[in-house]
PDB file of C-alpha atoms in Angstrom:
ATOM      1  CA  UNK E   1       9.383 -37.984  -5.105  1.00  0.00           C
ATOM      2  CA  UNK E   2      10.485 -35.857  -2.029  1.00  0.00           C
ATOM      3  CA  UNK E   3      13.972 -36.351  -4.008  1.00  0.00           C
ATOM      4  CA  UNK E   4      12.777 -33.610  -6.822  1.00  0.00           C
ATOM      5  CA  UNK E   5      11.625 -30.573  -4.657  1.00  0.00           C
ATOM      6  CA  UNK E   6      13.250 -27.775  -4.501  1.00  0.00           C
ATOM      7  CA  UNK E   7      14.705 -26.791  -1.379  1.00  0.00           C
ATOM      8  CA  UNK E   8      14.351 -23.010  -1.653  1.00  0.00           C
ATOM      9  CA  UNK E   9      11.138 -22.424   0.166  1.00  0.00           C
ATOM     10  CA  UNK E  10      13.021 -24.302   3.577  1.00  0.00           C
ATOM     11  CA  UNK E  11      15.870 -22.159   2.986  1.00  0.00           C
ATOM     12  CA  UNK E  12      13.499 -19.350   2.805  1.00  0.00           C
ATOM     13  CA  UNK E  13      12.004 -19.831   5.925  1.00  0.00           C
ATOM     14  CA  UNK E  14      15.583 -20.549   7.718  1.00  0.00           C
ATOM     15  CA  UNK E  15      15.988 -16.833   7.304  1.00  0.00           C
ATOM     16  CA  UNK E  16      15.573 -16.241  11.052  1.00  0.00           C
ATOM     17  CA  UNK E  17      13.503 -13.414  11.883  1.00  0.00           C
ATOM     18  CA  UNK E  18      10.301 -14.117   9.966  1.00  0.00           C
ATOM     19  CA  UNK E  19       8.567 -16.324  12.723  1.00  0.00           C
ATOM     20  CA  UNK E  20       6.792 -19.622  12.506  1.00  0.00           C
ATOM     21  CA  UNK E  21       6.293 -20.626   8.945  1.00  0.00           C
ATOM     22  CA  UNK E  22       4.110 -23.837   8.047  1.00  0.00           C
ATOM     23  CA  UNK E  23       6.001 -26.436   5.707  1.00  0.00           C
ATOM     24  CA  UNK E  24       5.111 -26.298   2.356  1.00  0.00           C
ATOM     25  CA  UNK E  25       2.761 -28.848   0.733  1.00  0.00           C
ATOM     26  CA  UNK E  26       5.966 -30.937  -0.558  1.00  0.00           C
ATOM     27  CA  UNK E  27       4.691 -33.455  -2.966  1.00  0.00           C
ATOM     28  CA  UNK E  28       2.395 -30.775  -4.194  1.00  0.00           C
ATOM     29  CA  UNK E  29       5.607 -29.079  -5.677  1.00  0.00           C
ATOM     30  CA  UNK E  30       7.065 -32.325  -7.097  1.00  0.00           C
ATOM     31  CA  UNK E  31       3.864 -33.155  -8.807  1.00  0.00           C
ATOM     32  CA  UNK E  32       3.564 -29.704 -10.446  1.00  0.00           C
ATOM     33  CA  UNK E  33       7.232 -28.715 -11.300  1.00  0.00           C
ATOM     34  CA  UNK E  34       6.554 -28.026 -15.072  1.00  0.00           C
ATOM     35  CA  UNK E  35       9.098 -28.987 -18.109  1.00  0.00           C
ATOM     36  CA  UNK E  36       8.610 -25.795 -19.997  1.00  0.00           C
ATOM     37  CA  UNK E  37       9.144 -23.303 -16.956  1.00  0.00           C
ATOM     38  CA  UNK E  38      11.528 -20.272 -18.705  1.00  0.00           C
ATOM     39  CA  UNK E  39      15.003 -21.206 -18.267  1.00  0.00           C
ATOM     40  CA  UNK E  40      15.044 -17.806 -16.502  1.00  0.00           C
ATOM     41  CA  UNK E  41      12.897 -18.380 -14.210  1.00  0.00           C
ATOM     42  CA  UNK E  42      13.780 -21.952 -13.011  1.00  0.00           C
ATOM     43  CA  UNK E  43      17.328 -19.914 -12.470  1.00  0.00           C
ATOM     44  CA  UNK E  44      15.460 -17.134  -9.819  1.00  0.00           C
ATOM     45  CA  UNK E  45      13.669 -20.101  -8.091  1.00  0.00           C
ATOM     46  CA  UNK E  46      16.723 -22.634  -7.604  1.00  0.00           C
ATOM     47  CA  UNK E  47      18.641 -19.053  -6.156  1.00  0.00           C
ATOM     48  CA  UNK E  48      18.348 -19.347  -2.059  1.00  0.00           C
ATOM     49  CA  UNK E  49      19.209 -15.856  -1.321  1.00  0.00           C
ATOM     50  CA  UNK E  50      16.816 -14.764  -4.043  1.00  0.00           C
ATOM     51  CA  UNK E  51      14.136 -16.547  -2.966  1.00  0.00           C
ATOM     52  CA  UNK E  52      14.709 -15.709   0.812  1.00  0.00           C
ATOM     53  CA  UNK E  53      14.774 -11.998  -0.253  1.00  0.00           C
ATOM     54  CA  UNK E  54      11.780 -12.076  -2.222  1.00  0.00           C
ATOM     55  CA  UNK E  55       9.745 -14.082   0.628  1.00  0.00           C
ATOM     56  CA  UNK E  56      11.167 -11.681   3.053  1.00  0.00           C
ATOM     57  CA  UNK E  57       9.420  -8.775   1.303  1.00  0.00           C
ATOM     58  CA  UNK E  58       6.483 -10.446   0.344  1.00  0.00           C
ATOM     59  CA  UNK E  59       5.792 -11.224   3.913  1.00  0.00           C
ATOM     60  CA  UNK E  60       6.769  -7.649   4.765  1.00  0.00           C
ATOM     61  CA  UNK E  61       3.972  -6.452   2.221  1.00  0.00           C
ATOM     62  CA  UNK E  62       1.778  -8.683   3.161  1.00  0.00           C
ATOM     63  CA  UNK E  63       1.952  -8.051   6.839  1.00  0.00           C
ATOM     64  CA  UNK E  64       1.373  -4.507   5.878  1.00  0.00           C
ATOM     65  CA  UNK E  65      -1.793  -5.102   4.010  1.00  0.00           C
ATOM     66  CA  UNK E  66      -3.662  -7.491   6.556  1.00  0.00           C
ATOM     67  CA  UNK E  67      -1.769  -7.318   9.816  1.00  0.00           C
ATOM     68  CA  UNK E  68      -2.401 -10.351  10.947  1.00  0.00           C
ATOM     69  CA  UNK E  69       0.710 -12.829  10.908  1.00  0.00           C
ATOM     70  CA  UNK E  70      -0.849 -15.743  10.159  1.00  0.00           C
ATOM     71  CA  UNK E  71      -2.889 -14.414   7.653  1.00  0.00           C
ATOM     72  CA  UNK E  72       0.131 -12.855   5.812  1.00  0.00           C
ATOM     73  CA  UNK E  73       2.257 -16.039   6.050  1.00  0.00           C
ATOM     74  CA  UNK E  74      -0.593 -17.639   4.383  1.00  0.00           C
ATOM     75  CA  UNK E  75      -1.094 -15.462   1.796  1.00  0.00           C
ATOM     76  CA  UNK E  76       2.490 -15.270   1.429  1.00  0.00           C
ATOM     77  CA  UNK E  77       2.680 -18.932   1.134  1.00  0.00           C
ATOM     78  CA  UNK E  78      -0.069 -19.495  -1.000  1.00  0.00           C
ATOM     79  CA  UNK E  79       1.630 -16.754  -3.898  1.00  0.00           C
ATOM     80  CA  UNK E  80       4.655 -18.718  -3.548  1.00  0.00           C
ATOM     81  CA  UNK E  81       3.342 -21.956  -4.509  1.00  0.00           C
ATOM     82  CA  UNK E  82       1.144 -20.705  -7.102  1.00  0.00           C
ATOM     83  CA  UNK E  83       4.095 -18.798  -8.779  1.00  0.00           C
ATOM     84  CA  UNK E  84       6.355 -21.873  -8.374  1.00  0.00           C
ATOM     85  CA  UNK E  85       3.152 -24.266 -10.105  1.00  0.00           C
ATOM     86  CA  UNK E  86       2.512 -21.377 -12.874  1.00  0.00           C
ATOM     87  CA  UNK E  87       6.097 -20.528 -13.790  1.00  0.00           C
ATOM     88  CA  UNK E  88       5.389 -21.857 -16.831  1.00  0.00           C
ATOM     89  CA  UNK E  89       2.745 -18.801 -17.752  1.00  0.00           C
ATOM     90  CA  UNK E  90       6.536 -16.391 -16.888  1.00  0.00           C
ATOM     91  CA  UNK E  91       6.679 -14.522 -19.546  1.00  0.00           C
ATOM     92  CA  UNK E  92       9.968 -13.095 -18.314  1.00  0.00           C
ATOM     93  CA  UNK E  93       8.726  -9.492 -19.629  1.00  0.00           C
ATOM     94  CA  UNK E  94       8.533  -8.070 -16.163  1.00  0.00           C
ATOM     95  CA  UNK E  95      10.996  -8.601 -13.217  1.00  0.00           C
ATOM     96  CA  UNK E  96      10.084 -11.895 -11.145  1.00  0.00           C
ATOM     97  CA  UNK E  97       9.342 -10.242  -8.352  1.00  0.00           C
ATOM     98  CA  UNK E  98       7.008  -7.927 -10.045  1.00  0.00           C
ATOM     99  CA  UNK E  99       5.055 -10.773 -11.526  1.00  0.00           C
ATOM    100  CA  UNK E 100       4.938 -12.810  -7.789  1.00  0.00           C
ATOM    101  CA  UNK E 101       3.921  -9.294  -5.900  1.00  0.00           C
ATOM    102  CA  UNK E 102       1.239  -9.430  -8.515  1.00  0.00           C
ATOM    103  CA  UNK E 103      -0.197 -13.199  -7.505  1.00  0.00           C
ATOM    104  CA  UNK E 104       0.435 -11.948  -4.134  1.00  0.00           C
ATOM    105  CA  UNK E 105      -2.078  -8.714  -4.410  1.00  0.00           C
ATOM    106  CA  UNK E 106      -4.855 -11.503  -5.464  1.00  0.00           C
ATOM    107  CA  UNK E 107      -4.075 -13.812  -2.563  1.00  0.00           C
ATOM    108  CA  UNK E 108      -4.370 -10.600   0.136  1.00  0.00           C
ATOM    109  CA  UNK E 109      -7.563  -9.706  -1.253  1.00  0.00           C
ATOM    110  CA  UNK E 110      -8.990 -13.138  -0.688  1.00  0.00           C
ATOM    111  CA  UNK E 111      -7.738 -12.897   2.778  1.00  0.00           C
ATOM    112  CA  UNK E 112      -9.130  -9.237   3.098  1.00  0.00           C
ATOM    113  CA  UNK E 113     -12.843 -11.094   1.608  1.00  0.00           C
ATOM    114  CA  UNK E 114     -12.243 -13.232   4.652  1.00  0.00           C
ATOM    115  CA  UNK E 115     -11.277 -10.593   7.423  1.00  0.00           C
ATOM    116  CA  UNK E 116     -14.221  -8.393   6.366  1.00  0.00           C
ATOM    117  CA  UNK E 117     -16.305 -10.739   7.458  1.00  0.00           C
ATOM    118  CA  UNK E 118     -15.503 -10.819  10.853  1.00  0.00           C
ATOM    119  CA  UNK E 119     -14.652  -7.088  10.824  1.00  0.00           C
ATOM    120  CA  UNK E 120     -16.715  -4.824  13.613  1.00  0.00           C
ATOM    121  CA  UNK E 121     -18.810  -2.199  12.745  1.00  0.00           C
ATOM    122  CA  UNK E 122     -18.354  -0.170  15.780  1.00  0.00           C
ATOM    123  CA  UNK E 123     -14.295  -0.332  16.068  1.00  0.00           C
ATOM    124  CA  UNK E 124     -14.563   0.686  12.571  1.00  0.00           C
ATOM    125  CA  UNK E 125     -16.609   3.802  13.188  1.00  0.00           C
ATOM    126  CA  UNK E 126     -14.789   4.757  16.309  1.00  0.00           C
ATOM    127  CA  UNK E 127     -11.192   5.219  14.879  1.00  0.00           C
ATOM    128  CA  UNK E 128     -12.820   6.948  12.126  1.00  0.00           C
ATOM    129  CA  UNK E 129     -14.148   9.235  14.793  1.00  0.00           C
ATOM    130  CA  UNK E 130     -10.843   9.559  16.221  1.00  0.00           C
ATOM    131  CA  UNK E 131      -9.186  10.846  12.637  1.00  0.00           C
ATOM    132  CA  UNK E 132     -12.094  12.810  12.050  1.00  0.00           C
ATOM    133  CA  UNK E 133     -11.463  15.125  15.315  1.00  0.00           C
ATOM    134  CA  UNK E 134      -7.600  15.149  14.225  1.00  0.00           C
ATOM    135  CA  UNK E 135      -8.386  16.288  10.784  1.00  0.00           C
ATOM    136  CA  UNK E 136     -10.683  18.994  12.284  1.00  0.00           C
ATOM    137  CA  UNK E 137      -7.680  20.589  14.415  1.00  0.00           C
ATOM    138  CA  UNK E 138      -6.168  21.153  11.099  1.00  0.00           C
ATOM    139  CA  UNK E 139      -8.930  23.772  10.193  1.00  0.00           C
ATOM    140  CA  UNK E 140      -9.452  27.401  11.607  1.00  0.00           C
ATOM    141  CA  UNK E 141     -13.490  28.281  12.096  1.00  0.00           C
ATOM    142  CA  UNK E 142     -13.903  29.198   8.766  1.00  0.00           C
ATOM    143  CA  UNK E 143     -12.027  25.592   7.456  1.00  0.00           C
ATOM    144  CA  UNK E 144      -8.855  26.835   6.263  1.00  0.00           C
ATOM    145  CA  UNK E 145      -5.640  25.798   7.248  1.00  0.00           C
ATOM    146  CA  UNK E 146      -4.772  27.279  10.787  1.00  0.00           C
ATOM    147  CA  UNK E 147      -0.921  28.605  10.070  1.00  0.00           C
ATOM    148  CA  UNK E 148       0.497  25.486  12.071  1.00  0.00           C
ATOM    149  CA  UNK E 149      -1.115  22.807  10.165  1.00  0.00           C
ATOM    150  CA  UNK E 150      -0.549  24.452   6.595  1.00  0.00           C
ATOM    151  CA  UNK E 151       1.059  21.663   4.125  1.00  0.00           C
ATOM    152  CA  UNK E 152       4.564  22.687   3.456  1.00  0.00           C
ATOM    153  CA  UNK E 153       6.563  22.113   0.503  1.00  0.00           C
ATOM    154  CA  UNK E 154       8.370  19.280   0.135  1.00  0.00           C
ATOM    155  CA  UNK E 155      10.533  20.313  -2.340  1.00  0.00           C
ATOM    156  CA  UNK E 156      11.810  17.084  -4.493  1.00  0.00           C
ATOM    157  CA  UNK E 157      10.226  14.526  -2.811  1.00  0.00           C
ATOM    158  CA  UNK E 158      11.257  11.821  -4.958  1.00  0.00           C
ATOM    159  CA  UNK E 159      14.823  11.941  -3.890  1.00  0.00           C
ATOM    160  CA  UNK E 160      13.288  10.043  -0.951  1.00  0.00           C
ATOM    161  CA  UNK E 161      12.558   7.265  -2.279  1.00  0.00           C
ATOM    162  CA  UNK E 162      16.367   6.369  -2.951  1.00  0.00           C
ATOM    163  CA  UNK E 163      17.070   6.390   0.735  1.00  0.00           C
ATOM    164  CA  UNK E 164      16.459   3.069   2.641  1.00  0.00           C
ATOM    165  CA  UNK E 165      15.834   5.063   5.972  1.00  0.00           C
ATOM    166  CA  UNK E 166      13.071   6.863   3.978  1.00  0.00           C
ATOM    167  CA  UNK E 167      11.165   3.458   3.898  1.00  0.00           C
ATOM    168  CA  UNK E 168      11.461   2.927   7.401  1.00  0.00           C
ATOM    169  CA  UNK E 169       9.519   6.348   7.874  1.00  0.00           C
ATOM    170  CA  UNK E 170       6.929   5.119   5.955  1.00  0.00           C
ATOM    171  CA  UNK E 171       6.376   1.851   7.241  1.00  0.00           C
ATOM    172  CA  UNK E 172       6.283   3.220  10.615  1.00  0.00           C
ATOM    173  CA  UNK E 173       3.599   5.642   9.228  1.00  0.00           C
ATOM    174  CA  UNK E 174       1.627   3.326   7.309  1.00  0.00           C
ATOM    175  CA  UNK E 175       1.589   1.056  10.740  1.00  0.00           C
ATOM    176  CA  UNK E 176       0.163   3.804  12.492  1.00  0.00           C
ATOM    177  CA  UNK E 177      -3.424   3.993  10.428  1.00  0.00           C
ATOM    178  CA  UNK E 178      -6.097   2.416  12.407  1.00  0.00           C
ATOM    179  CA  UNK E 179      -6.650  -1.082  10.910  1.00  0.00           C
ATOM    180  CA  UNK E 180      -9.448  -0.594   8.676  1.00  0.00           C
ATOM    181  CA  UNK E 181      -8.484   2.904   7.529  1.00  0.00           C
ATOM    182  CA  UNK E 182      -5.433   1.071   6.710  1.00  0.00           C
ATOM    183  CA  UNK E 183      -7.208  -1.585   4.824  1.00  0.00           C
ATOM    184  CA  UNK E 184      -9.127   0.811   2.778  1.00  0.00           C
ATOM    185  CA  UNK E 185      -5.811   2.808   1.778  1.00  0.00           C
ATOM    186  CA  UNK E 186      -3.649  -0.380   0.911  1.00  0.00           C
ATOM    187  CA  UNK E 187      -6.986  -1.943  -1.431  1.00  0.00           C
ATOM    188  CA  UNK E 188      -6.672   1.091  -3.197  1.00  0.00           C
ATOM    189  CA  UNK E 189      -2.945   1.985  -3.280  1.00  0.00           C
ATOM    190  CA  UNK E 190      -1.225  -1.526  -3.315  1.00  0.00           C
ATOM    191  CA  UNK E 191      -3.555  -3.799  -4.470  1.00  0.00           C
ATOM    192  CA  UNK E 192      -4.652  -1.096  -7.221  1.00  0.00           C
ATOM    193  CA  UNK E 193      -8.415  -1.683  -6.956  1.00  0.00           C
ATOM    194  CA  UNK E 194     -10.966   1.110  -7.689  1.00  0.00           C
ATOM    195  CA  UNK E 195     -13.021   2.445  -5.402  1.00  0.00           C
ATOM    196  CA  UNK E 196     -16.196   0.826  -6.348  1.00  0.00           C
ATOM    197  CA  UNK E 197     -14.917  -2.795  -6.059  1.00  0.00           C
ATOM    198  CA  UNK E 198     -13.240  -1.508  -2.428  1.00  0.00           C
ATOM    199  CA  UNK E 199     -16.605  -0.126  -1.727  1.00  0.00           C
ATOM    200  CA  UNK E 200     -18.016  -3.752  -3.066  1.00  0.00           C
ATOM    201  CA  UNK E 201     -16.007  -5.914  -1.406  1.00  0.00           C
ATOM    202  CA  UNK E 202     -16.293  -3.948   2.472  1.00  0.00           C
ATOM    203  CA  UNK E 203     -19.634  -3.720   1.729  1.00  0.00           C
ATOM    204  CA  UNK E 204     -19.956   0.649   2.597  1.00  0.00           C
ATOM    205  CA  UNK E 205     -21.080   3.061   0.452  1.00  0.00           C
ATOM    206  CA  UNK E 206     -18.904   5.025  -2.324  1.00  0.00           C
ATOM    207  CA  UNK E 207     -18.890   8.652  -0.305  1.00  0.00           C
ATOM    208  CA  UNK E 208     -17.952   6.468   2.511  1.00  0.00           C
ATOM    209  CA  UNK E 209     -15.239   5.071   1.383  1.00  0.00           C
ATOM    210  CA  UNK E 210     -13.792   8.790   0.037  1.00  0.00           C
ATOM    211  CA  UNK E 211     -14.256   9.850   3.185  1.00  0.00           C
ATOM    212  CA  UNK E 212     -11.904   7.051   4.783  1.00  0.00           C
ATOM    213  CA  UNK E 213      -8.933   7.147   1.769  1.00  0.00           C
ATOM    214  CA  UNK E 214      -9.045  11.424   2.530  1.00  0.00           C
ATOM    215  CA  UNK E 215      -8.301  10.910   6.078  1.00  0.00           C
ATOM    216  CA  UNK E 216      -6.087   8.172   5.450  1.00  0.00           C
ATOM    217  CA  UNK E 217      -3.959  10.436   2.884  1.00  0.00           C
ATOM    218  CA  UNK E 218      -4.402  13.270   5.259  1.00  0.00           C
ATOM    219  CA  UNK E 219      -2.635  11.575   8.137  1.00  0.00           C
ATOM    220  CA  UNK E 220      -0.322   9.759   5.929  1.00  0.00           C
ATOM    221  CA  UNK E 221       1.165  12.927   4.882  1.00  0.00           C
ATOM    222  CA  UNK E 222       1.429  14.591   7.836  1.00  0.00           C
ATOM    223  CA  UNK E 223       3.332  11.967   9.605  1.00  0.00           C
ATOM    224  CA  UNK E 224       6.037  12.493   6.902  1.00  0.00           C
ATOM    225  CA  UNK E 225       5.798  15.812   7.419  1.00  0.00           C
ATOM    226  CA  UNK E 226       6.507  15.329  10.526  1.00  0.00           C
ATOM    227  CA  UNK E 227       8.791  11.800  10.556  1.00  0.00           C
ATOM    228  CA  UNK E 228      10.736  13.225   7.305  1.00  0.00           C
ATOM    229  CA  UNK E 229      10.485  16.092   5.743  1.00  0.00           C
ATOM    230  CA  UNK E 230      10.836  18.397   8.151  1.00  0.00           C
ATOM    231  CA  UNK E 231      11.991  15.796  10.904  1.00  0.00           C
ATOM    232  CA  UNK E 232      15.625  17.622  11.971  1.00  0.00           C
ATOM    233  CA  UNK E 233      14.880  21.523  11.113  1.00  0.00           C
ATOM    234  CA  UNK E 234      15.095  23.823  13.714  1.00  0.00           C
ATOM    235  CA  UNK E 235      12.040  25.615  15.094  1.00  0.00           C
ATOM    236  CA  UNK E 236      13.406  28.850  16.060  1.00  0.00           C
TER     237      UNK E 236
ATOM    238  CA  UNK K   1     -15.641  30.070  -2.597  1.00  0.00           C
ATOM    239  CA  UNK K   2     -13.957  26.856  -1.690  1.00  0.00           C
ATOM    240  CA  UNK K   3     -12.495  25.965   1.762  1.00  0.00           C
ATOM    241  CA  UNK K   4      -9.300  24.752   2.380  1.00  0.00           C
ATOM    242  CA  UNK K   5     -11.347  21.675   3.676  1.00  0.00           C
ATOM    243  CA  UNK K   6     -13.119  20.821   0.958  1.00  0.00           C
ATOM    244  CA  UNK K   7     -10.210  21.864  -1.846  1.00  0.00           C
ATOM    245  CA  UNK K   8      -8.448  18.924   0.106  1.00  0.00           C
ATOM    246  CA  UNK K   9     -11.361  16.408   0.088  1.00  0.00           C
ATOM    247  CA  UNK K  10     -11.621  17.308  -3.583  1.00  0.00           C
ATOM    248  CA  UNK K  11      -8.094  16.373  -4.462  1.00  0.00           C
ATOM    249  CA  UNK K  12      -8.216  13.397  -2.793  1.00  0.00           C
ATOM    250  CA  UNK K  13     -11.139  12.398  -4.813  1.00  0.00           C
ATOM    251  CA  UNK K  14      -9.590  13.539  -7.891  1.00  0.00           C
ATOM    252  CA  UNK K  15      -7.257   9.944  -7.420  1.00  0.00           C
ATOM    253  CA  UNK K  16     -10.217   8.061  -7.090  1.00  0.00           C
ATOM    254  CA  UNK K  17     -12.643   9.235  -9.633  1.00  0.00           C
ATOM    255  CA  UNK K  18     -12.703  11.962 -12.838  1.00  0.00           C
ATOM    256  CA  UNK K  19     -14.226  15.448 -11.003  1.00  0.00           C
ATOM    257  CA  UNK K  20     -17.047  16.991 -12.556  1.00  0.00           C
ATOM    258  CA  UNK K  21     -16.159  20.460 -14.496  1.00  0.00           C
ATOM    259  CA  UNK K  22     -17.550  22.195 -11.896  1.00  0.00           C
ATOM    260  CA  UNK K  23     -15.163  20.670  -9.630  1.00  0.00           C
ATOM    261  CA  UNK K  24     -12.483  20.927 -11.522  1.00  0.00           C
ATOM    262  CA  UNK K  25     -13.211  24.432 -12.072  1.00  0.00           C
ATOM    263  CA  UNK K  26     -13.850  25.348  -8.478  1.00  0.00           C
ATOM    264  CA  UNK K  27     -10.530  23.728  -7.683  1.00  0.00           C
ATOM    265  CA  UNK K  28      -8.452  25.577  -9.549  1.00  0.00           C
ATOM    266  CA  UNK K  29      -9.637  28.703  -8.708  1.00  0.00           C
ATOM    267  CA  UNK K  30      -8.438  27.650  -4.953  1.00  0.00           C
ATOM    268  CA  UNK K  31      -5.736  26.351  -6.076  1.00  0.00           C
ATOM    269  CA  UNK K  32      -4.377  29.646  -7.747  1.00  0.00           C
ATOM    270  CA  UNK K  33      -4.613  31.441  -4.396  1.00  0.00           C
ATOM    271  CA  UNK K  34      -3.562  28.751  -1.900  1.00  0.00           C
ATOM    272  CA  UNK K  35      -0.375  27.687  -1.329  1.00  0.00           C
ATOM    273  CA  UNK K  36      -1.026  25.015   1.575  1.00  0.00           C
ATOM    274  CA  UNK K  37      -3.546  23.517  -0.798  1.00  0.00           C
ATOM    275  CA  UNK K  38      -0.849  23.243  -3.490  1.00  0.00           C
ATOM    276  CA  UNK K  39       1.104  21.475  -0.985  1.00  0.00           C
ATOM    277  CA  UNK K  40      -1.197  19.100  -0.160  1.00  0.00           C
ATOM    278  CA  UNK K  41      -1.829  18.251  -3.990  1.00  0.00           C
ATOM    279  CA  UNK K  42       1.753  17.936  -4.032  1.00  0.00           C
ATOM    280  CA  UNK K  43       2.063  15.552  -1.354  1.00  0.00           C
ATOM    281  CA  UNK K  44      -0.941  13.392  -1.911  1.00  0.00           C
ATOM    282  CA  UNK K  45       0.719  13.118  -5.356  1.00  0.00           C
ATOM    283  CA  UNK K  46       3.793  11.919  -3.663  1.00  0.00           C
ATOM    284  CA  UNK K  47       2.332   9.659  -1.513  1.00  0.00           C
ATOM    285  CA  UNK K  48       0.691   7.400  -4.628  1.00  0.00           C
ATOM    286  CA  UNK K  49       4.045   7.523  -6.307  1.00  0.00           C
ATOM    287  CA  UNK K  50       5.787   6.060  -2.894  1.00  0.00           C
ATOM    288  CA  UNK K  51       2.779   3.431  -2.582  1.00  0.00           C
ATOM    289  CA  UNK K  52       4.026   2.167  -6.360  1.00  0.00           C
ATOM    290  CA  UNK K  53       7.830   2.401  -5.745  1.00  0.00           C
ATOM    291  CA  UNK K  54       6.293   0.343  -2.369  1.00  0.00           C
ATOM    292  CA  UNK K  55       7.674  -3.610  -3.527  1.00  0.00           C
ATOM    293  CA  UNK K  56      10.743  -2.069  -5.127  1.00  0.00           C
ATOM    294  CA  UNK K  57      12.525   1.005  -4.494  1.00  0.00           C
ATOM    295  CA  UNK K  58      14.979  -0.074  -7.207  1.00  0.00           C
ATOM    296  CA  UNK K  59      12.539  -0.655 -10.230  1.00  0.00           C
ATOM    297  CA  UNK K  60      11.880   3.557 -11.102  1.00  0.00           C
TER     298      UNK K  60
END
């Protein structure tokens, strides 16, 4: 039986720099490799580098979204072996790797059911506090923008998203949210839910959770502001 | 008269859920005046298309 299984996921996790990875359930994959998996598909999986490219930003994602390693490896782990047993259900009308990101988003909201759970209240409110008093410094007395903390124009921002640095920026910026500001903004921006299943499944009220995606935009944009756009002009 | 403050809380919302008339009215009115608030539109704008370029940079 152990014969039959593909070897990818091993190769996968060979990749070096993606830390402890638990074995996949083997004869789980033997048992549920299905005859009618797209041609196309069977091709992606049975690709090494593919597959250790694709786990390598899954994990990267996922780490994002929950920032907990274990709990991203998990979730990471879990997609992958529900993609593998479901290849079948391929349709081959989107790319692969849009159709395992999308298993993915459903496995990181289970994990984010089970974080909540243990989340606490008070950490929660204080960095809220803390972005709060940030966003305020933004404001003159009468709550417009004080000259220094006016948005500038970004011209054409899309070019950005081209550059592989530009990515960098924004990981580095997304890592800098507090955790469950974070949270909030990913639900709603990654994982594509609305706001009143975020506001559902964190269990805080709808104005509540405006409040947290404003000041989660807010500080998103001004560290690229600050890390990109405007990172190398001269202040004179 | 809006605030610069709550023109931004407004567009924010605006992502989440449809604005009332009112809103959308009162908005625009800022918006026609305020240049930092334009900004911001544009960049919170910019910042949901990022977030969906996010798994792949290549698929535009």
């Amino acid at each position: 039986m152990f014969a039959q299984v593909p070897e990818f996921f091993c190769l996968a996790c060979n990749n070096g720099d993606l830390g402890t990875t638990k074995l996949p359930m083997f004869p789980f994959f033997a048992m549920t490799e299905h005859p009618k998996k797209t041609k196309a598909a069977t091709e992606h999986w049975m690709d090494a580098d593919f597959v250790a490219a694709l786990r390598h930003d899954m994990l990267r994602f996922s780490r994002l979204q929950l920032r907990d390693p274990a709990q991203a490896e998990d979730a990471v782990q879990d997609a992958l072996m529900a993609a593998f047993a479901q290849s079948s259900r391929f349709s081959g009308q989107v790319a692969l790797k849009t159709w395992v990101f999308g298993i993915l988003k459903h496995k990181i909201v289970d994990q984010i059911r089970v974080q909540h759970r243990t989340t606490n209240a008070s950490a929660m409110a204080q960095e809220e506090e803390s972005l709060d008093q940030t966003f305020d410094t933004l404001f003159k007395a009468n709550a417009h923008w004080t000259p220094v903390a006016r948005p500038s124009n970004w011209g054409n921002p899309a070019e950005a998203l081209e550059q592989a640095h530009f990515w960098v920026v924004f990981d580095a910026c997304l890592n800098n949210l507090p955790a469950n500001t974070a949270r909030v903004f990913s639900m709603r921006e990654f994982l594509e839910l609305e706001t009143p299943e975020i506001c559902q499944e964190l269990a805080i009220t709808p104005s509540h959770c405006n409040v947290i995606l404003h000041r989660a935009r807010n500080a998103l944009r001004r560290c690229l502001e600050k890390k990109w756009f405007t990172a190398g002009e001269q202040t004179c | 008269m809006l605030s610069c403050k709550d023109a931004t809380r407004l567009l924010s919302e605006a992502q989440d859920r449809p604005l009332t008339l009112a809103e959308k009215m009162q908005l625009e009115i800022h918006l026609a005046m305020c240049r930092g608030c334009r900004n911001f539109k544009g960049q919170i704008a910019f910042l949901r298309e990022a977030c969906k370029h996010y798994i792949d940079p290549a698929q535009k």
